[in-house]
């Protein structure tokens, strides 16, 4: 199932006929409820049903022939924590996934319905799909729930300013009259300015156990920077991505200057990947890698 995408904007769009949703800090997830059962699909197309048995069980209450688009999040101490979603997604066994489902229960923030009772509704305007989504999920309740939505830009701006304390990383803006834009960046995302997409041009460590990423940020002089150390979940994800590439794409060696470390050897990556990073300035402190972009 190919999902819709969003293009970044630097200011909040304001025009009649727009809808605003909080952008949750989680993993993109498509829920497919068929007559046979439930399948959970990541944005990359990878099937992750086994990693989220709690969401799969909840999705069995949906009518057969339902497809939802949304974000899986994990709440902790009143805010969503992306690192905890990564821990859930990295569960290697059914037993481990079951334990994590108890200690770190997942929630599903649904923002679109693509199919309902076997009927493809992607061609219908967002405003109508939104009404169908709310009617479908409100009677069920958590952990499946629709994301908040407003058509008031002033309220949306208040969300943008106040909700980061809850782990919300920005807003997604959609046209009320728009069909679901399969595979296109027709939506707009207005994120807080310290979160950006960066090109991953290499990595330090080994292909089996990478330690950090070498990044080119979309601001500054395009000088490569070394990220802060990767989390265990990101190391595992990057190692899998490197293993899937042809040897020529991950061969060779180079050096890069890292703040406080001098010259650091690294392995170039061609073509680059893309990572979402958080940074407060171009060089100080080193960028923190939040996630690899799953569509690469």
Short mmCIF file of N, CA, C and O in Angstrom, two decimals, residues 102-200:
data_model
loop_
_atom_site.label_atom_id
_atom_site.label_comp_id
_atom_site.label_asym_id
_atom_site.label_seq_id
_atom_site.Cartn_x
_atom_site.Cartn_y
_atom_site.Cartn_z
N UNK A 102 3.20 -5.18 26.84
CA UNK A 102 2.69 -4.99 28.20
C UNK A 102 3.35 -3.79 28.88
O UNK A 102 2.68 -2.99 29.53
N UNK A 103 4.67 -3.65 28.72
CA UNK A 103 5.39 -2.59 29.42
C UNK A 103 5.38 -1.26 28.67
O UNK A 103 5.45 -0.19 29.29
N UNK A 104 5.28 -1.31 27.34
CA UNK A 104 5.27 -0.10 26.51
C UNK A 104 4.12 -0.19 25.51
O UNK A 104 4.33 -0.32 24.31
N UNK A 105 2.88 -0.11 25.97
CA UNK A 105 1.74 -0.26 25.06
C UNK A 105 1.74 0.83 23.99
O UNK A 105 2.05 1.98 24.25
N UNK A 106 1.39 0.42 22.79
CA UNK A 106 1.39 1.34 21.65
C UNK A 106 -0.01 1.94 21.45
O UNK A 106 -1.02 1.34 21.83
N UNK A 107 -0.03 3.12 20.86
CA UNK A 107 -1.27 3.76 20.43
C UNK A 107 -1.17 4.03 18.94
O UNK A 107 -0.07 4.23 18.41
N UNK A 108 -2.32 4.06 18.30
CA UNK A 108 -2.34 4.31 16.85
C UNK A 108 -3.10 5.59 16.59
O UNK A 108 -4.30 5.69 16.86
N UNK A 109 -2.39 6.60 16.10
CA UNK A 109 -2.97 7.89 15.76
C UNK A 109 -3.32 7.87 14.28
O UNK A 109 -2.47 8.11 13.41
N UNK A 110 -4.57 7.54 13.96
CA UNK A 110 -5.01 7.41 12.57
C UNK A 110 -5.34 8.77 11.99
O UNK A 110 -6.04 9.57 12.62
N UNK A 111 -4.84 9.05 10.77
CA UNK A 111 -5.17 10.32 10.15
C UNK A 111 -5.84 10.16 8.79
O UNK A 111 -6.16 11.16 8.15
N UNK A 112 -6.12 8.93 8.36
CA UNK A 112 -6.85 8.77 7.12
C UNK A 112 -7.41 7.36 7.03
O UNK A 112 -6.87 6.42 7.63
N UNK A 113 -8.49 7.22 6.29
CA UNK A 113 -9.06 5.92 5.96
C UNK A 113 -9.01 5.80 4.44
O UNK A 113 -9.44 6.69 3.71
N UNK A 114 -8.44 4.68 3.96
CA UNK A 114 -8.24 4.48 2.53
C UNK A 114 -9.26 3.50 1.95
O UNK A 114 -9.59 3.58 0.77
N UNK A 115 -9.71 2.60 2.79
CA UNK A 115 -10.70 1.62 2.37
C UNK A 115 -11.62 1.35 3.56
O UNK A 115 -11.15 1.27 4.70
N UNK A 116 -12.90 1.20 3.28
CA UNK A 116 -13.87 0.97 4.35
C UNK A 116 -14.90 -0.04 3.87
O UNK A 116 -15.56 0.18 2.85
N UNK A 117 -14.98 -1.16 4.61
CA UNK A 117 -15.90 -2.24 4.27
C UNK A 117 -15.72 -2.69 2.82
O UNK A 117 -16.69 -2.97 2.11
N UNK A 118 -14.46 -2.72 2.38
CA UNK A 118 -14.16 -3.17 1.03
C UNK A 118 -14.27 -2.12 -0.05
O UNK A 118 -13.97 -2.39 -1.21
N UNK A 119 -14.68 -0.90 0.31
CA UNK A 119 -14.84 0.18 -0.66
C UNK A 119 -13.63 1.11 -0.62
O UNK A 119 -13.31 1.66 0.43
N UNK A 120 -12.98 1.30 -1.75
CA UNK A 120 -11.85 2.23 -1.85
C UNK A 120 -12.37 3.66 -1.81
O UNK A 120 -13.13 4.09 -2.69
N UNK A 121 -11.99 4.41 -0.76
CA UNK A 121 -12.49 5.78 -0.60
C UNK A 121 -11.41 6.83 -0.83
O UNK A 121 -11.59 8.01 -0.52
N UNK A 122 -10.27 6.43 -1.41
CA UNK A 122 -9.17 7.37 -1.57
C UNK A 122 -9.50 8.52 -2.52
O UNK A 122 -8.91 9.60 -2.42
N UNK A 123 -10.43 8.31 -3.43
CA UNK A 123 -10.79 9.39 -4.36
C UNK A 123 -11.73 10.42 -3.74
O UNK A 123 -11.93 11.50 -4.31
N UNK A 124 -12.30 10.13 -2.60
CA UNK A 124 -13.20 11.07 -1.95
C UNK A 124 -12.39 12.21 -1.30
O UNK A 124 -11.23 12.03 -0.94
N UNK A 125 -12.99 13.37 -1.15
CA UNK A 125 -12.25 14.49 -0.54
C UNK A 125 -11.88 14.19 0.91
O UNK A 125 -12.57 13.43 1.59
N UNK A 126 -10.78 14.80 1.34
CA UNK A 126 -10.31 14.59 2.71
C UNK A 126 -11.41 14.86 3.72
O UNK A 126 -11.54 14.12 4.71
N UNK A 127 -12.19 15.90 3.54
CA UNK A 127 -13.23 16.23 4.51
C UNK A 127 -14.19 15.06 4.71
O UNK A 127 -14.61 14.77 5.84
N UNK A 128 -14.54 14.37 3.64
CA UNK A 128 -15.44 13.22 3.74
C UNK A 128 -14.72 12.03 4.36
O UNK A 128 -15.28 11.32 5.21
N UNK A 129 -13.48 11.80 3.98
CA UNK A 129 -12.72 10.68 4.56
C UNK A 129 -12.52 10.90 6.06
O UNK A 129 -12.56 9.95 6.85
N UNK A 130 -12.32 12.14 6.45
CA UNK A 130 -12.17 12.46 7.87
C UNK A 130 -13.44 12.10 8.65
O UNK A 130 -13.38 11.52 9.74
N UNK A 131 -14.59 12.42 8.10
CA UNK A 131 -15.85 12.10 8.77
C UNK A 131 -16.02 10.58 8.89
O UNK A 131 -16.46 10.08 9.93
N UNK A 132 -15.66 9.85 7.84
CA UNK A 132 -15.74 8.39 7.90
C UNK A 132 -14.79 7.83 8.96
O UNK A 132 -15.14 6.90 9.69
N UNK A 133 -13.59 8.41 9.06
CA UNK A 133 -12.60 7.95 10.03
C UNK A 133 -13.10 8.15 11.45
O UNK A 133 -12.99 7.24 12.29
N UNK A 134 -13.63 9.32 11.73
CA UNK A 134 -14.12 9.61 13.08
C UNK A 134 -15.29 8.70 13.43
O UNK A 134 -15.35 8.13 14.53
N UNK A 135 -16.23 8.53 12.51
CA UNK A 135 -17.38 7.65 12.76
C UNK A 135 -16.93 6.21 13.01
O UNK A 135 -17.53 5.49 13.81
N UNK A 136 -15.85 5.80 12.34
CA UNK A 136 -15.36 4.43 12.49
C UNK A 136 -14.66 4.20 13.82
O UNK A 136 -14.90 3.20 14.50
N UNK A 137 -13.81 5.15 14.24
CA UNK A 137 -12.92 4.89 15.38
C UNK A 137 -13.45 5.36 16.72
O UNK A 137 -13.11 4.78 17.75
N UNK A 138 -14.25 6.41 16.76
CA UNK A 138 -14.70 6.92 18.06
C UNK A 138 -15.45 5.87 18.88
O UNK A 138 -15.24 5.78 20.10
N UNK A 139 -16.31 5.03 18.27
CA UNK A 139 -16.97 4.00 19.09
C UNK A 139 -16.00 2.95 19.63
O UNK A 139 -16.28 2.32 20.65
N UNK A 140 -14.85 2.75 18.97
CA UNK A 140 -13.90 1.74 19.42
C UNK A 140 -13.03 2.25 20.56
O UNK A 140 -12.75 1.54 21.52
N UNK A 141 -12.55 3.49 20.44
CA UNK A 141 -11.69 4.05 21.47
C UNK A 141 -10.27 3.55 21.38
O UNK A 141 -9.92 2.76 20.49
N UNK A 142 -9.39 3.98 22.32
CA UNK A 142 -7.98 3.60 22.31
C UNK A 142 -7.83 2.07 22.33
O UNK A 142 -8.69 1.38 22.88
N UNK A 143 -6.72 1.58 21.73
CA UNK A 143 -5.56 2.34 21.23
C UNK A 143 -5.69 2.84 19.79
O UNK A 143 -4.74 3.40 19.26
N UNK A 144 -6.84 2.62 19.15
CA UNK A 144 -7.06 3.15 17.80
C UNK A 144 -7.89 4.42 17.91
O UNK A 144 -9.01 4.38 18.39
N UNK A 145 -7.33 5.54 17.47
CA UNK A 145 -8.05 6.80 17.62
C UNK A 145 -7.66 7.78 16.52
O UNK A 145 -6.52 7.75 16.04
N UNK A 146 -8.59 8.63 16.10
CA UNK A 146 -8.25 9.62 15.07
C UNK A 146 -7.41 10.74 15.66
O UNK A 146 -7.58 11.11 16.83
N UNK A 147 -6.49 11.28 14.87
CA UNK A 147 -5.71 12.42 15.32
C UNK A 147 -6.65 13.63 15.44
O UNK A 147 -7.67 13.70 14.75
N UNK A 148 -6.33 14.58 16.30
CA UNK A 148 -7.11 15.83 16.33
C UNK A 148 -6.99 16.55 14.99
O UNK A 148 -6.01 16.39 14.26
N UNK A 149 -7.99 17.34 14.66
CA UNK A 149 -7.98 18.13 13.43
C UNK A 149 -8.73 19.43 13.67
O UNK A 149 -9.71 19.46 14.41
N UNK A 150 -8.24 20.49 13.05
CA UNK A 150 -8.94 21.77 13.10
C UNK A 150 -8.82 22.45 11.75
O UNK A 150 -7.86 22.21 11.01
N UNK A 151 -9.79 23.29 11.44
CA UNK A 151 -9.70 24.15 10.26
C UNK A 151 -9.38 25.58 10.65
O UNK A 151 -9.33 26.47 9.78
N UNK A 152 -9.14 25.81 11.93
CA UNK A 152 -8.83 27.15 12.45
C UNK A 152 -7.32 27.34 12.52
O UNK A 152 -6.65 26.71 13.34
N UNK A 153 -6.73 28.19 11.68
CA UNK A 153 -5.27 28.36 11.70
C UNK A 153 -4.74 28.92 13.01
O UNK A 153 -3.60 28.64 13.39
N UNK A 154 -5.56 29.70 13.73
CA UNK A 154 -5.11 30.23 15.01
C UNK A 154 -4.96 29.11 16.04
O UNK A 154 -3.99 29.06 16.80
N UNK A 155 -5.93 28.19 16.07
CA UNK A 155 -5.82 27.04 16.97
C UNK A 155 -4.66 26.16 16.55
O UNK A 155 -3.91 25.67 17.40
N UNK A 156 -4.47 25.99 15.25
CA UNK A 156 -3.35 25.18 14.77
C UNK A 156 -2.02 25.78 15.22
O UNK A 156 -1.11 25.06 15.64
N UNK A 157 -1.91 27.09 15.15
CA UNK A 157 -0.67 27.74 15.59
C UNK A 157 -0.47 27.56 17.09
O UNK A 157 0.66 27.38 17.55
N UNK A 158 -1.55 27.59 17.86
CA UNK A 158 -1.45 27.31 19.30
C UNK A 158 -0.96 25.89 19.54
O UNK A 158 -0.11 25.66 20.41
N UNK A 159 -1.49 24.93 18.77
CA UNK A 159 -0.98 23.56 18.87
C UNK A 159 0.52 23.52 18.59
O UNK A 159 1.27 22.87 19.30
N UNK A 160 0.92 24.22 17.55
CA UNK A 160 2.32 24.21 17.14
C UNK A 160 3.22 24.73 18.26
O UNK A 160 4.32 24.21 18.47
N UNK A 161 2.75 25.74 18.96
CA UNK A 161 3.57 26.36 20.00
C UNK A 161 3.55 25.57 21.31
O UNK A 161 4.53 25.58 22.06
N UNK A 162 2.45 24.90 21.62
CA UNK A 162 2.29 24.30 22.95
C UNK A 162 2.44 22.79 22.99
O UNK A 162 2.80 22.24 24.03
N UNK A 163 2.16 22.10 21.89
CA UNK A 163 2.16 20.64 21.95
C UNK A 163 3.53 19.97 21.90
O UNK A 163 3.62 18.77 22.20
N UNK A 164 4.62 20.65 21.52
CA UNK A 164 5.92 19.96 21.58
C UNK A 164 6.24 19.36 22.94
O UNK A 164 6.96 18.37 23.02
N UNK A 165 5.73 19.94 24.01
CA UNK A 165 5.96 19.36 25.34
C UNK A 165 5.35 17.97 25.47
O UNK A 165 5.75 17.19 26.33
N UNK A 166 4.39 17.66 24.58
CA UNK A 166 3.78 16.33 24.58
C UNK A 166 4.41 15.41 23.54
O UNK A 166 3.93 14.29 23.33
N UNK A 167 5.47 15.88 22.88
CA UNK A 167 6.14 15.07 21.89
C UNK A 167 5.66 15.30 20.47
O UNK A 167 6.09 14.61 19.55
N UNK A 168 4.77 16.28 20.27
CA UNK A 168 4.30 16.59 18.92
C UNK A 168 5.37 17.42 18.21
O UNK A 168 5.88 18.40 18.76
N UNK A 169 5.73 17.03 16.99
CA UNK A 169 6.86 17.68 16.33
C UNK A 169 6.46 18.72 15.29
O UNK A 169 7.33 19.26 14.62
N UNK A 170 5.19 19.01 15.16
CA UNK A 170 4.78 20.01 14.21
C UNK A 170 3.35 19.78 13.75
O UNK A 170 2.55 19.18 14.46
N UNK A 171 3.04 20.26 12.53
CA UNK A 171 1.69 20.14 11.97
C UNK A 171 1.76 19.57 10.56
O UNK A 171 2.75 19.76 9.85
N UNK A 172 0.70 18.86 10.18
CA UNK A 172 0.49 18.45 8.79
C UNK A 172 -0.73 19.21 8.28
O UNK A 172 -1.76 19.28 8.96
N UNK A 173 -0.60 19.79 7.08
CA UNK A 173 -1.66 20.62 6.51
C UNK A 173 -2.18 19.94 5.24
O UNK A 173 -1.40 19.54 4.37
N UNK A 174 -3.52 19.82 5.14
CA UNK A 174 -4.15 19.16 4.01
C UNK A 174 -5.30 20.02 3.49
O UNK A 174 -5.90 20.78 4.25
N UNK A 175 -5.62 19.85 2.22
CA UNK A 175 -6.79 20.52 1.65
C UNK A 175 -8.03 19.69 1.91
O UNK A 175 -8.05 18.47 1.73
N UNK A 176 -9.10 20.35 2.31
CA UNK A 176 -10.35 19.65 2.62
C UNK A 176 -10.95 18.97 1.39
O UNK A 176 -11.63 17.95 1.51
N UNK A 177 -10.69 19.53 0.21
CA UNK A 177 -11.31 19.00 -1.00
C UNK A 177 -10.41 18.01 -1.75
O UNK A 177 -10.74 17.60 -2.87
N UNK A 178 -9.31 17.60 -1.14
CA UNK A 178 -8.30 16.82 -1.85
C UNK A 178 -8.51 15.32 -1.67
O UNK A 178 -8.76 14.83 -0.58
N UNK A 179 -8.37 14.58 -2.78
CA UNK A 179 -8.33 13.12 -2.71
C UNK A 179 -7.04 12.68 -2.04
O UNK A 179 -6.09 13.47 -1.90
N UNK A 180 -6.98 11.43 -1.61
CA UNK A 180 -5.77 10.91 -0.98
C UNK A 180 -4.65 10.87 -2.02
O UNK A 180 -4.76 10.16 -3.03
N UNK A 181 -3.55 11.60 -1.82
CA UNK A 181 -2.51 11.74 -2.84
C UNK A 181 -1.50 10.59 -2.80
O UNK A 181 -0.41 10.71 -2.25
N UNK A 182 -1.86 9.48 -3.38
CA UNK A 182 -1.04 8.26 -3.33
C UNK A 182 0.37 8.54 -3.85
O UNK A 182 0.55 8.96 -5.00
N UNK A 183 1.39 8.33 -3.00
CA UNK A 183 2.77 8.44 -3.41
C UNK A 183 3.26 9.84 -3.73
O UNK A 183 4.39 10.00 -4.19
N UNK A 184 2.44 10.86 -3.51
CA UNK A 184 2.83 12.23 -3.84
C UNK A 184 2.99 13.07 -2.58
O UNK A 184 2.32 12.85 -1.58
N UNK A 185 3.86 14.08 -2.67
CA UNK A 185 4.07 15.00 -1.54
C UNK A 185 3.12 16.19 -1.67
O UNK A 185 3.52 17.33 -1.82
N UNK A 186 1.83 15.88 -1.61
CA UNK A 186 0.81 16.93 -1.74
C UNK A 186 0.48 17.57 -0.41
O UNK A 186 0.02 18.71 -0.36
N UNK A 187 0.65 16.83 0.69
CA UNK A 187 0.44 17.42 2.01
C UNK A 187 1.62 18.32 2.35
O UNK A 187 2.69 18.25 1.72
N UNK A 188 1.45 19.16 3.37
CA UNK A 188 2.53 20.03 3.83
C UNK A 188 2.82 19.74 5.29
O UNK A 188 1.89 19.53 6.09
N UNK A 189 4.09 19.73 5.66
CA UNK A 189 4.47 19.52 7.06
C UNK A 189 5.25 20.73 7.55
O UNK A 189 6.21 21.18 6.92
N UNK A 190 4.79 21.27 8.66
CA UNK A 190 5.39 22.45 9.27
C UNK A 190 6.00 22.01 10.59
O UNK A 190 5.31 21.87 11.60
N UNK A 191 7.29 21.71 10.55
CA UNK A 191 7.96 21.15 11.72
C UNK A 191 8.76 22.21 12.45
O UNK A 191 9.12 23.24 11.89
N UNK A 192 9.04 21.93 13.70
CA UNK A 192 9.90 22.83 14.46
C UNK A 192 11.28 22.83 13.83
O UNK A 192 11.78 21.81 13.37
N UNK A 193 11.91 24.00 13.82
CA UNK A 193 13.06 24.22 12.95
C UNK A 193 14.29 23.43 13.32
O UNK A 193 15.22 23.35 12.54
N UNK A 194 14.35 22.82 14.49
CA UNK A 194 15.55 22.05 14.82
C UNK A 194 15.45 20.60 14.37
O UNK A 194 16.32 19.79 14.66
N UNK A 195 14.37 20.23 13.65
CA UNK A 195 14.24 18.89 13.09
C UNK A 195 14.29 19.01 11.57
O UNK A 195 13.49 19.73 10.98
N UNK A 196 15.24 18.31 10.95
CA UNK A 196 15.44 18.44 9.52
C UNK A 196 15.77 17.08 8.91
O UNK A 196 16.20 16.16 9.61
N UNK A 197 15.60 16.97 7.60
CA UNK A 197 16.08 15.81 6.86
C UNK A 197 17.51 16.10 6.41
O UNK A 197 17.80 17.19 5.90
N UNK A 198 18.40 15.13 6.60
CA UNK A 198 19.80 15.28 6.22
C UNK A 198 20.21 14.10 5.34
O UNK A 198 19.67 12.99 5.47
N UNK A 199 21.16 14.33 4.45
CA UNK A 199 21.69 13.27 3.60
C UNK A 199 22.73 12.47 4.38
O UNK A 199 23.64 13.03 4.99
N UNK A 200 22.58 11.15 4.37
CA UNK A 200 23.54 10.25 5.02
C UNK A 200 24.55 9.85 3.97
O UNK A 200 24.26 9.04 3.08
#
